[in-house]
Coordinates of C-alpha atoms (C1' of nucleotides) in Angstrom, one line a residue:
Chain A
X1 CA 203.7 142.0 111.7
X2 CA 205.1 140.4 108.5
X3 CA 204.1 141.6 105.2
X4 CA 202.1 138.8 104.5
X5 CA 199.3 138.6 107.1
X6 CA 202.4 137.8 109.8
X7 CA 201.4 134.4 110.5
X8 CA 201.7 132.1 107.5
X9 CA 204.9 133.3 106.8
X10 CA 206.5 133.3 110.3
X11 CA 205.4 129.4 110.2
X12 CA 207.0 128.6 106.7
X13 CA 210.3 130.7 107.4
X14 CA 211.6 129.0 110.5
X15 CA 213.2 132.3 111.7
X16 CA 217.1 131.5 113.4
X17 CA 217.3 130.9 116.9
X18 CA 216.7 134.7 118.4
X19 CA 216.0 134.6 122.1
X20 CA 216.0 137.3 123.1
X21 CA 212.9 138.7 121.5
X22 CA 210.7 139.6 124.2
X23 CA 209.8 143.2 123.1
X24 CA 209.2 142.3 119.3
X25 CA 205.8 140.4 120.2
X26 CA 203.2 143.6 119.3
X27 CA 203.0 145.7 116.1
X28 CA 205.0 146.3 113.1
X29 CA 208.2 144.9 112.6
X30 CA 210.6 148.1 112.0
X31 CA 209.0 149.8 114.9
X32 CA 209.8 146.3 117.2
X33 CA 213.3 147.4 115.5
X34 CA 213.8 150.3 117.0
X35 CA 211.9 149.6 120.3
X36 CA 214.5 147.0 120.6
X37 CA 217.2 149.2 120.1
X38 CA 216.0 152.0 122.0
X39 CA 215.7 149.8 125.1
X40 CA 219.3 149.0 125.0
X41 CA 220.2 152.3 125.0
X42 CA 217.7 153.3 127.6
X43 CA 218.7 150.4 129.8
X44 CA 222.3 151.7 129.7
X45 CA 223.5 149.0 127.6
X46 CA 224.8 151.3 124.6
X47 CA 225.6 155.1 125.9
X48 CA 225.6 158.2 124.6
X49 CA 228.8 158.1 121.8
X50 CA 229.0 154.8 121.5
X51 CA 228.5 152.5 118.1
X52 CA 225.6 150.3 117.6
X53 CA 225.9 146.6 116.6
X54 CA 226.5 146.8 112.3
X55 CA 223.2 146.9 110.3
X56 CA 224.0 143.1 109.6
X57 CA 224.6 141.8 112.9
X58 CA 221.7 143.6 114.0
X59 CA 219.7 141.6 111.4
X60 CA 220.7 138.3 112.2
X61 CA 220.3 139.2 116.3
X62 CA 216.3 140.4 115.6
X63 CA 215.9 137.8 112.5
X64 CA 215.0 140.7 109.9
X65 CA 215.7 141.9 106.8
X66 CA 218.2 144.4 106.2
X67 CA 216.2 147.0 104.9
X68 CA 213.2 146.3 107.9
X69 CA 216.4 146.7 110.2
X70 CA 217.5 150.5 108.6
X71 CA 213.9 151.2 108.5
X72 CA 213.8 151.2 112.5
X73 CA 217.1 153.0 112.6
X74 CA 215.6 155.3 110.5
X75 CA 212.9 155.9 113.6
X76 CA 215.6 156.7 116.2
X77 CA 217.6 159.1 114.2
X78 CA 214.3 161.1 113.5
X79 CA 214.1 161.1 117.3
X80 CA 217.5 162.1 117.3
X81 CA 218.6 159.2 119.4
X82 CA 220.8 157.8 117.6
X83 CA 223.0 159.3 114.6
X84 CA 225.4 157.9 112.4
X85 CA 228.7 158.5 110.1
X86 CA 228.9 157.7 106.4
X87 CA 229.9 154.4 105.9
X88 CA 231.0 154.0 109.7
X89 CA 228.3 153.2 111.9
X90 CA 225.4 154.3 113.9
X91 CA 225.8 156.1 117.3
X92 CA 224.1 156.9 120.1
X93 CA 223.4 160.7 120.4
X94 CA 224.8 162.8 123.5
X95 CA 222.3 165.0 124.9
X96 CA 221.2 168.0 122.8
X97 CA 222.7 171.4 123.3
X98 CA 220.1 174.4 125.0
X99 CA 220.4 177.6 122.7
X100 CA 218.2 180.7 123.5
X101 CA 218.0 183.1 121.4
X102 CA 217.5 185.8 123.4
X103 CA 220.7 186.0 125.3
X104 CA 223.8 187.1 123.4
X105 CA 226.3 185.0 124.6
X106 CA 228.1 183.5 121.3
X107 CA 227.8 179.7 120.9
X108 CA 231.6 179.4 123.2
X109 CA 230.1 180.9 126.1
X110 CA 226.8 179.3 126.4
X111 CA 228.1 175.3 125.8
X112 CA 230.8 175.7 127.9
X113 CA 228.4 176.7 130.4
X114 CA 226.5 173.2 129.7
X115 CA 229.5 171.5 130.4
X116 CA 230.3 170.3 126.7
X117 CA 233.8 171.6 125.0
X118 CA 232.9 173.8 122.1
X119 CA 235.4 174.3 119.1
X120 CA 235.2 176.7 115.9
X121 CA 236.9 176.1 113.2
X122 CA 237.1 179.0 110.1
X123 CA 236.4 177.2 106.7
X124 CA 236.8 180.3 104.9
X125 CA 236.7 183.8 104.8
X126 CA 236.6 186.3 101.9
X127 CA 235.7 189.7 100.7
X128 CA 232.7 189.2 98.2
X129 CA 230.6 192.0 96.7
X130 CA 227.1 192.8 97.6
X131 CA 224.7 191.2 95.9
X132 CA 220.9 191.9 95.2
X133 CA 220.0 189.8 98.6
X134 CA 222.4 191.3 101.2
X135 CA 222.1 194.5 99.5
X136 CA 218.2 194.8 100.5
X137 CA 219.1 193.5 103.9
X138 CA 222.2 195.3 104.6
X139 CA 220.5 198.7 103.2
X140 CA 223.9 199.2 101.4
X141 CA 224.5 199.2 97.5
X142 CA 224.6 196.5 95.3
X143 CA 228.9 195.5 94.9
X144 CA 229.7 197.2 98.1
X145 CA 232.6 195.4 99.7
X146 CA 231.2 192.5 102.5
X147 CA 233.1 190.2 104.3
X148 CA 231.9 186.4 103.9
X149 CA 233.0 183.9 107.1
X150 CA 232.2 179.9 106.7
X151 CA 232.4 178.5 110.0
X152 CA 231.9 175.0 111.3
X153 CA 231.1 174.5 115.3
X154 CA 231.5 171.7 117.4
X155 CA 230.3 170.5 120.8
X156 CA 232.7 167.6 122.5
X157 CA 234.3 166.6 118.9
X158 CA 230.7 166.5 117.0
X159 CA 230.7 168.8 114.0
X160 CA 226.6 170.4 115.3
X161 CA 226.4 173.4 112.4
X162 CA 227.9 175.0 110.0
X163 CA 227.4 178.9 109.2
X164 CA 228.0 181.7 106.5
X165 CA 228.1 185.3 108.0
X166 CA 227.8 188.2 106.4
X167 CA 229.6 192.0 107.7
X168 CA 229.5 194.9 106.1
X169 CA 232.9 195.7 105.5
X170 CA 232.8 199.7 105.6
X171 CA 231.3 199.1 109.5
X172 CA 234.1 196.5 110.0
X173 CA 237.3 197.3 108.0
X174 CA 240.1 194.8 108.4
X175 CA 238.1 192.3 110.2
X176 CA 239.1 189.0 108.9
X177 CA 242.5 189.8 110.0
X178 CA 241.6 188.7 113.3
X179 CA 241.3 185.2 114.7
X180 CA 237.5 184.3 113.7
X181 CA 237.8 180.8 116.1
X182 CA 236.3 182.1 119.0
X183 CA 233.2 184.5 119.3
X184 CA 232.3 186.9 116.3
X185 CA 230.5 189.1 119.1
X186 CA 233.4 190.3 121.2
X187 CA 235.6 190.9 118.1
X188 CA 232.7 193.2 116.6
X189 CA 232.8 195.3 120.2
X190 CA 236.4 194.8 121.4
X191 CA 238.1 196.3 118.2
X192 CA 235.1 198.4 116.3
X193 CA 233.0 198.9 119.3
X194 CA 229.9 197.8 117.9
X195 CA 227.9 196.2 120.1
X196 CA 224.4 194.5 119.1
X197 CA 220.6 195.8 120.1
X198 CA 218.6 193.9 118.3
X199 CA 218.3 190.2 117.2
X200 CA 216.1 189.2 114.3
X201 CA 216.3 185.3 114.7
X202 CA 214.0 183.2 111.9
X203 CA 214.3 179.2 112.8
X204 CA 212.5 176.6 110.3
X205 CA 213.0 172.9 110.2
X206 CA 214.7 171.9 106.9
X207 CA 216.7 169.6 105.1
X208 CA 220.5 169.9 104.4
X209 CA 221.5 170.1 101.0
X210 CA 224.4 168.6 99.3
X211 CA 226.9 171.6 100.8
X212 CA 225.7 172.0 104.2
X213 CA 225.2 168.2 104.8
X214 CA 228.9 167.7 103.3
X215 CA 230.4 169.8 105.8
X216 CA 228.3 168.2 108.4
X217 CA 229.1 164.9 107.3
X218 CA 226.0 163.7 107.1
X219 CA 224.0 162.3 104.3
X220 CA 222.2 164.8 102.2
X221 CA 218.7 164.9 102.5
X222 CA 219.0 164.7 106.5
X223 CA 216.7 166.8 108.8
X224 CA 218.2 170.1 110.4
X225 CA 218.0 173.2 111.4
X226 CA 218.2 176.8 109.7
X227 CA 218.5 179.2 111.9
X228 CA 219.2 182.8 110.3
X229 CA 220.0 185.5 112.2
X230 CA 220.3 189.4 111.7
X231 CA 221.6 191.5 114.3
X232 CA 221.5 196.0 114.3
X233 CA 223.1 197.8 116.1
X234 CA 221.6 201.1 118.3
X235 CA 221.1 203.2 115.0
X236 CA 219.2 200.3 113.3
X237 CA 222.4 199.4 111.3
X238 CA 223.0 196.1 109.9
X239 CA 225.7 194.5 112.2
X240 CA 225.6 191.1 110.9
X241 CA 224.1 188.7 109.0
X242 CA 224.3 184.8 110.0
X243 CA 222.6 181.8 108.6
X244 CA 223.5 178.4 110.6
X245 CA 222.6 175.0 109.9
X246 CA 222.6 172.7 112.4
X247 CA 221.8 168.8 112.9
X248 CA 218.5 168.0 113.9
X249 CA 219.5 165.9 117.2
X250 CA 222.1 169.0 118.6
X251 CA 219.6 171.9 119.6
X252 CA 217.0 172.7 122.1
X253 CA 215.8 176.1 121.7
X254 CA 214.7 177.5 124.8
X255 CA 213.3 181.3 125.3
X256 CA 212.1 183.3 128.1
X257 CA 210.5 186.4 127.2
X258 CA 208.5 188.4 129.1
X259 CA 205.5 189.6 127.4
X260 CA 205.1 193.6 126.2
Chain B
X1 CA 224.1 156.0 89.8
X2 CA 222.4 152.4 89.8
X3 CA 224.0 150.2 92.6
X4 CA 226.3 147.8 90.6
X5 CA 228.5 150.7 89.3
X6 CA 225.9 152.9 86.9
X7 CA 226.9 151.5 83.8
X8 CA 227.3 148.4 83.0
X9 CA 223.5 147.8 84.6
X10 CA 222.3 151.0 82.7
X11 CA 223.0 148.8 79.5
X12 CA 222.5 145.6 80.4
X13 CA 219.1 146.8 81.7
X14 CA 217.1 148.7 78.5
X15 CA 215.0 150.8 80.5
X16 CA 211.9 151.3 78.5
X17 CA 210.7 154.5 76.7
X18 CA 210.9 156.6 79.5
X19 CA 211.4 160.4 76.9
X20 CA 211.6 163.1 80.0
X21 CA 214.7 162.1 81.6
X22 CA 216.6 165.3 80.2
X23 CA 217.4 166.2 84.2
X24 CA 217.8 162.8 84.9
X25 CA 221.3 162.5 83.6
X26 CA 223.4 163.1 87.1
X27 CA 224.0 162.1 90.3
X28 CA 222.1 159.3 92.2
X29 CA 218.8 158.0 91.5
X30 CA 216.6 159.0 94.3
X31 CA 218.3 162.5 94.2
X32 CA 217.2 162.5 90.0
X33 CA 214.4 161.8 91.3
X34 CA 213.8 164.0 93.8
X35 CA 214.9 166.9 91.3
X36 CA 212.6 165.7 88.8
X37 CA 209.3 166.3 90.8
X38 CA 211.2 169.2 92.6
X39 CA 211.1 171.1 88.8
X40 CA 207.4 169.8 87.9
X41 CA 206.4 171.7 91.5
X42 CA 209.1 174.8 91.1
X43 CA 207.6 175.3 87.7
X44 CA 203.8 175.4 88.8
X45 CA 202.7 172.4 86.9
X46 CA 202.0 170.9 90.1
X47 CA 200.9 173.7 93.2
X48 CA 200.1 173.7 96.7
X49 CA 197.3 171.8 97.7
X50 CA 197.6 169.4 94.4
X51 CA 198.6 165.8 94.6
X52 CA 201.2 164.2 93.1
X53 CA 201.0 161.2 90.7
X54 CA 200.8 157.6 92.2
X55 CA 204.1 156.4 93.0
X56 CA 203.6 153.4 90.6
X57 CA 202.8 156.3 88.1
X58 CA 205.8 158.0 88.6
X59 CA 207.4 154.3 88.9
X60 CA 206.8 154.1 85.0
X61 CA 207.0 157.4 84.1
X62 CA 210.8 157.6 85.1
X63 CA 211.5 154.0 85.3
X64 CA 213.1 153.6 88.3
X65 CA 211.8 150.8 91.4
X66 CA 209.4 151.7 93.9
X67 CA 212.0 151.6 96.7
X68 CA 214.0 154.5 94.6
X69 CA 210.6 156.5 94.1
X70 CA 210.1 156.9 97.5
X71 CA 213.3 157.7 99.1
X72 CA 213.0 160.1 96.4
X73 CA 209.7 161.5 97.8
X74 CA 210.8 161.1 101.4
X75 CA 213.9 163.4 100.6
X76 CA 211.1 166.1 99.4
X77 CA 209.2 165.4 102.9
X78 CA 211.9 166.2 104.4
X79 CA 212.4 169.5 103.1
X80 CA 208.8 170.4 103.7
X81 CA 208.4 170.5 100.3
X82 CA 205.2 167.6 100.1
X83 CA 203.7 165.8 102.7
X84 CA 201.6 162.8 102.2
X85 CA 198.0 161.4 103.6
X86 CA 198.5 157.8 104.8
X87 CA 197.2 155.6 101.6
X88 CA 195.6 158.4 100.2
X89 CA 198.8 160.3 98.3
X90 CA 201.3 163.0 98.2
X91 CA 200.4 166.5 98.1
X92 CA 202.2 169.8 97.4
X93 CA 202.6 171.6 101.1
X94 CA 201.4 175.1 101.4
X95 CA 203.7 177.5 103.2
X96 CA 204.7 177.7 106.2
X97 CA 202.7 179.8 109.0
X98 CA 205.4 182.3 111.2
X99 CA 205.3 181.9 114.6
X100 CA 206.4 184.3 117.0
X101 CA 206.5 183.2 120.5
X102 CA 207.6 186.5 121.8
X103 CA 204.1 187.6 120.5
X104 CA 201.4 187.1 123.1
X105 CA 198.8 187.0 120.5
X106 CA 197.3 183.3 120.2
X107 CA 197.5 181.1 117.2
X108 CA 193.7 182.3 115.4
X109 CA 194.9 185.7 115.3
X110 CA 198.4 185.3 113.5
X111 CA 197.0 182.6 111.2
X112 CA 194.4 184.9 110.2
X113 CA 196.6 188.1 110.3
X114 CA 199.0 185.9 107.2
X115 CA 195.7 185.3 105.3
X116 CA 195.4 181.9 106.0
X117 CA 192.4 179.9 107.8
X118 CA 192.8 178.9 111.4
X119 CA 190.6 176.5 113.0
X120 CA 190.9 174.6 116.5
X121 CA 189.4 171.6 117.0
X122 CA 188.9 170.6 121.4
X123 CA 189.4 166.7 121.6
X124 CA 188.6 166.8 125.3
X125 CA 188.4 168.5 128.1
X126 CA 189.0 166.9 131.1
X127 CA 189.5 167.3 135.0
X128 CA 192.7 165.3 136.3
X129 CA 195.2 165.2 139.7
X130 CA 198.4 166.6 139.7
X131 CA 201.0 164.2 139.0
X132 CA 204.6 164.4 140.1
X133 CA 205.8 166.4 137.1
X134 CA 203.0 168.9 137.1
X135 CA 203.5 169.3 140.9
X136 CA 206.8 170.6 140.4
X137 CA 205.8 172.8 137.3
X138 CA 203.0 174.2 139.0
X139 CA 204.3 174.5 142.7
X140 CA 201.3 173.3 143.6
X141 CA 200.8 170.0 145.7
X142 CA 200.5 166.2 144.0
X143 CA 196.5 165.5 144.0
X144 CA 195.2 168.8 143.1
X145 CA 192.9 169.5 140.4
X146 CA 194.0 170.4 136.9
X147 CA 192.3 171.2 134.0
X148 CA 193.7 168.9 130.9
X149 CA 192.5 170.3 127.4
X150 CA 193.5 168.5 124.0
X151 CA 193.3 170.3 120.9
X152 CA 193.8 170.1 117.6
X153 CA 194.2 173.3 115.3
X154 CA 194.4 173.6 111.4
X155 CA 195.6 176.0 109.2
X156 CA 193.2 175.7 105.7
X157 CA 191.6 172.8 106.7
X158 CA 195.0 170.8 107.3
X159 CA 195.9 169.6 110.7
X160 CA 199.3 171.8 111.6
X161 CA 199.0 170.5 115.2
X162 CA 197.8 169.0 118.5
X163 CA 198.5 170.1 122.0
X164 CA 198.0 169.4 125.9
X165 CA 197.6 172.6 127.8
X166 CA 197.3 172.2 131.5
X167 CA 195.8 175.0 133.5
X168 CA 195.5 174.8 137.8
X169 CA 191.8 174.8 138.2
X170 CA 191.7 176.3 141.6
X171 CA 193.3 179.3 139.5
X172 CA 190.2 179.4 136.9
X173 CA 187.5 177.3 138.2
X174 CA 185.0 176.5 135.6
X175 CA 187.4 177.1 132.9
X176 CA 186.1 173.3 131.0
X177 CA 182.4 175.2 130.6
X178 CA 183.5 177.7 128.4
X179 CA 183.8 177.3 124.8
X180 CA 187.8 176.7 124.0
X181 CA 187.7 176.7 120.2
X182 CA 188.9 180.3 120.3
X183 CA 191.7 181.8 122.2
X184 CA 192.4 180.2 125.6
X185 CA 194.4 183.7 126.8
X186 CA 191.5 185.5 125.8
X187 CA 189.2 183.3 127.9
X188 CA 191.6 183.8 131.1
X189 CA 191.5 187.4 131.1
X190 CA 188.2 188.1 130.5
X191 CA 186.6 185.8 132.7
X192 CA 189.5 185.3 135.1
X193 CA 191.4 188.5 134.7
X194 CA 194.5 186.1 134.2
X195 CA 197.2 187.5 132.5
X196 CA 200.3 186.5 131.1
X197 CA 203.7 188.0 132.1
X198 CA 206.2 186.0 131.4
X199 CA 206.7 182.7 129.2
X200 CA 209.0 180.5 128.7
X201 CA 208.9 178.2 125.6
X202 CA 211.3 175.0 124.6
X203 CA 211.3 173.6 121.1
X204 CA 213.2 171.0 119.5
X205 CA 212.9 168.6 116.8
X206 CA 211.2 165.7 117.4
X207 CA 209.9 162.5 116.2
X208 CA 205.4 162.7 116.2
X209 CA 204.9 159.4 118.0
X210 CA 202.0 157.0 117.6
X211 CA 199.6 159.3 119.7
X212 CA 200.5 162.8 118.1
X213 CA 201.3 161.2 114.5
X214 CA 197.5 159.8 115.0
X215 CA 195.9 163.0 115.9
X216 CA 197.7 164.6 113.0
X217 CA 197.1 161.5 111.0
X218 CA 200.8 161.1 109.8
X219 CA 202.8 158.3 109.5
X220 CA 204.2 157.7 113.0
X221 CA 208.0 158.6 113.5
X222 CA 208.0 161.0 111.3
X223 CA 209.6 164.7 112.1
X224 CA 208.2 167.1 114.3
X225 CA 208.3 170.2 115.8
X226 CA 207.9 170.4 119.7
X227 CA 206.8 173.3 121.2
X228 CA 206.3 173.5 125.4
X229 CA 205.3 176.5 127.0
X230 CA 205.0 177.7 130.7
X231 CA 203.3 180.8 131.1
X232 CA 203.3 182.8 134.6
X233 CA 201.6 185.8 135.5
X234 CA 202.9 189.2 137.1
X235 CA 203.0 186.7 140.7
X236 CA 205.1 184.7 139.0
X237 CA 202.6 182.0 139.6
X238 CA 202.0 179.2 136.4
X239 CA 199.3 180.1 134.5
X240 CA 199.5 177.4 131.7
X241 CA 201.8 174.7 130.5
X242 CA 200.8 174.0 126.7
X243 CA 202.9 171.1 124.9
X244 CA 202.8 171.2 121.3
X245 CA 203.2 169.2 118.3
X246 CA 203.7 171.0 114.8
X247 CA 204.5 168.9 111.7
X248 CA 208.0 170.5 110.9
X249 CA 206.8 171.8 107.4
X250 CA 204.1 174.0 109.0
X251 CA 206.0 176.5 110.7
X252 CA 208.5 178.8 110.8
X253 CA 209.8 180.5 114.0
X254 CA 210.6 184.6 113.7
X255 CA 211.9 185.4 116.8
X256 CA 212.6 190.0 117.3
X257 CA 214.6 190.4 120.7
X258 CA 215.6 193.9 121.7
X259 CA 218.7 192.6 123.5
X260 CA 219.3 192.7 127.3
Chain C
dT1 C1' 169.5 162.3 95.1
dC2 C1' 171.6 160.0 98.7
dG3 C1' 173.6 156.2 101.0
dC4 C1' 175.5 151.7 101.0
dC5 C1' 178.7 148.2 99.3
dG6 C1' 181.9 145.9 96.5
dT7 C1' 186.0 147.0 93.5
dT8 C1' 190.1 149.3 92.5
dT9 C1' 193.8 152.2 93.7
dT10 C1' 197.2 153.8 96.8
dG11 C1' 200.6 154.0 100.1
dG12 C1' 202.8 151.0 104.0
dT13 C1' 205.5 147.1 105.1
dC14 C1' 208.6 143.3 104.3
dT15 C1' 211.7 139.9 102.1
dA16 C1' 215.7 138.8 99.3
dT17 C1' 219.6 140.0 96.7
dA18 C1' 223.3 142.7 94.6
dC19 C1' 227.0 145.8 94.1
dC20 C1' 229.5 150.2 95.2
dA21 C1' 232.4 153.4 97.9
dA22 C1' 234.2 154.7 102.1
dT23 C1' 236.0 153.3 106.3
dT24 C1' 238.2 150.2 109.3
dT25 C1' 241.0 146.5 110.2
dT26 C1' 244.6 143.4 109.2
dG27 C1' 248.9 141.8 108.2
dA28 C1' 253.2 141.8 105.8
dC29 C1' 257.3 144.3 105.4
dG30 C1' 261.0 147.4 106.4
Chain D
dC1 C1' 257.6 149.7 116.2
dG2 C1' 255.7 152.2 112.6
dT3 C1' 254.1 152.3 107.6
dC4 C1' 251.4 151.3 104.0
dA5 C1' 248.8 148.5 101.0
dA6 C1' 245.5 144.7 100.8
dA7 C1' 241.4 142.7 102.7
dA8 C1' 237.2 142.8 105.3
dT9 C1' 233.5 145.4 107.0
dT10 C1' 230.0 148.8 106.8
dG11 C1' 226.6 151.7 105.4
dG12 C1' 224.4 153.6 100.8
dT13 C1' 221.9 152.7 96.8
dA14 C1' 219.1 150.0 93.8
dT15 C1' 216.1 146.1 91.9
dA16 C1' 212.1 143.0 92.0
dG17 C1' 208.3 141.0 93.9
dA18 C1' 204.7 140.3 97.4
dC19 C1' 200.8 141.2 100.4
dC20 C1' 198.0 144.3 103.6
dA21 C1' 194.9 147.9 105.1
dA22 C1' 192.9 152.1 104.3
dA23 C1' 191.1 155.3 101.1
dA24 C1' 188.9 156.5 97.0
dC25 C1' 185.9 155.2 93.5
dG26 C1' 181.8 153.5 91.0
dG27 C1' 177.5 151.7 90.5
dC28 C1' 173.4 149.9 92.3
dG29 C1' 169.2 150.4 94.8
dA30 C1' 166.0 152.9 97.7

DNA sequence: TCGCCGTTTTGGTCTATACCAATTTTGACG
DNA sequence: CGTCAAAATTGGTATAGACCAAAACGGCGA
């Protein structure tokens, strides 16, 4: 319990009036915290988009300091439970979106079938030269011309990733003069016929940086997700090259593969 | 900068001799700080395996509070970039082991196949009856007996993760009697002629709670990896249902899909 | 040399307070 | 009724100090 042993000090600070604490009786005090919290939301209390009670009302409704309070909050957003915006509040997380892999339905296609509205909005796109990296990737020469895409994806309003893809533009020429907001994919086989055969998917938990978590509009530092993805075509080509970034709490990854 | 406005308290406050604060100069504390042990560990003064100073060291050495240290340090943890032994210190993580669930090889064999040390630890091995969940997983009636193995498996002598695998013991009776420190595929086809067809395998972030954070002896609530797997064989019929925990920095998932 | 036990160190938890910057709300005004 | 600026609120960052329990250490004795 308290820092100091729990007992003495509970006696000679006479704690404000706080009924309803029940569930705080066992353990330490952040993890009372966010057991407290967590059984409103599981009790239906607070649902799934919905704000949580300010830090500061929270600490005079449990009778804890500020910092114990954040502490348990902490907890539930490394359970992805809750989540919150800069300087606006904590939320309660909406269920996490399924992503496998292995299918190659773009990111539209497969939340839309999970019920949830996707949107994609284009943050940039430009024609960069080939550096060092893409050029061992991409098998092409160092300065040969690529075409660089920022995206940012959302499920039901919630900004979930954000991702830079690479093309080759020789394979691709022209490409970004077509609407980028909706799957990459049918673009690449619709207009150049190119079509994709193999998936090379790496996935690693990780922090977001400064950029990633800025477009996110998260706090830097916060868990996510790096996926990076690089797809060939039937000759072995290079079609694509994708790195995403997603938030912790948005993504289930779920394969089925039958074993060779 | 400092929380009162990063001047006027910057004066106001000395701040002892404190010589190395060259990369110090920007930004917010816990993020100088975070940069600073990030360059001592990017420049091989410190290397995997090491430990860091004491926080109270590094509390004098850049002359910042404690609170600032760690959030600091926890920012690093985050990235995978140290992880810490409860009240023994922060340590420089070793990379991460790939994991390729498409790859029916078990976890011994790929460890050791990236040079690094595997090791699996049984924590018991015990009979149970099917509950309601494992009924429905299994297609097998509430009651029957299942096979419940807990294990815990290292990669060079640190604890990466523990898992539950569940196997139908009318399907491999006798399974508990053999030794299950190695593979537990291996095991099933060569005693059993049990093998694996198909797999299906969920992962998402997580939280390690009390039990797993125990096992793994981290600090409970603090990210995690989890893994679940159903396998079937050619009948379609369940052969396994593994859960695991990973500490997020341990692992990285490489996923190559010839697409459908 | 090995094992036990007290001491020191270390991270873990908690309180209290302060101020900032961004967001949200409020209210006066056109 | 809508607009816009001021005020209040909220989370973010930071300090300082305190005590606990587990781990690491050091030395003593068998």
């Amino acid at each position: 319990m308290f820092a100091n042993g729990g007992f003495a000090r509970r006696a000679e600070t006479p704690m404000p009036s706080t009924p309803n604490r029940t569930d705080l009786v066992e353990g330490l005090h952040y993890l009372s915290m966010r057991d407290h919290v967590a059984g409103r939301i599981a009790s239906g209390e607070l649902k799934p988009g919905e704000r949580l009670p300010s830090e500061r009302r929270l600490q005079t409704d449990v009778g804890m300091a500020r910092g114990t309070i954040r502490e348990g909050l902490f907890q539930l957003e490394a359970e992805g439970v809750i989540y919150r915006k800069d300087r606006s509040g904590w939320y309660v997380s909406p269920p996490p979106v399924v992503y496998d892999p292995t299918r190659w339905e773009g990111f539209m296609s497969y939340v839309e079938a999970q019920g949830r509205r996707p949107a994609t909005e284009t943050l940039s796109k430009t024609e960069i030269p080939c550096d060092a990296a893409l050029a061992q990737i991409f098998r092409r020469p160092v300065g040969a011309p690529m075409y660089l895409i920022r995206r940012r994806r959302y499920v039901d309003d919630r900004a979930v990733l954000v991702e830079s893809i690479v093309v080759d533009a020789v394979t691709a020429p022209g490409l970004l003069e077509h609407s980028l907001d909706r799957s990459l994919t049918s673009v690449l086989k619709s207009h150049y016929n190119i079509s994709v055969a193999r998936n090379q998917v790496d996935m690693q938990p990780c922090a977001l940086t400064r950029e990633e978590a800025e477009a996110l509009r998260v706090k830097s530092g916060l868990p996510g997700l790096s996926v990076v993805r690089t797809s060939y075509d039937a000759q072995g080509r290079v079609v694509e090259h994708d790195r995403e970034f997603w938030r912790h709490d948005a993504l289930k990854i779920s394969v089925d593969i039958r074993v060779r």
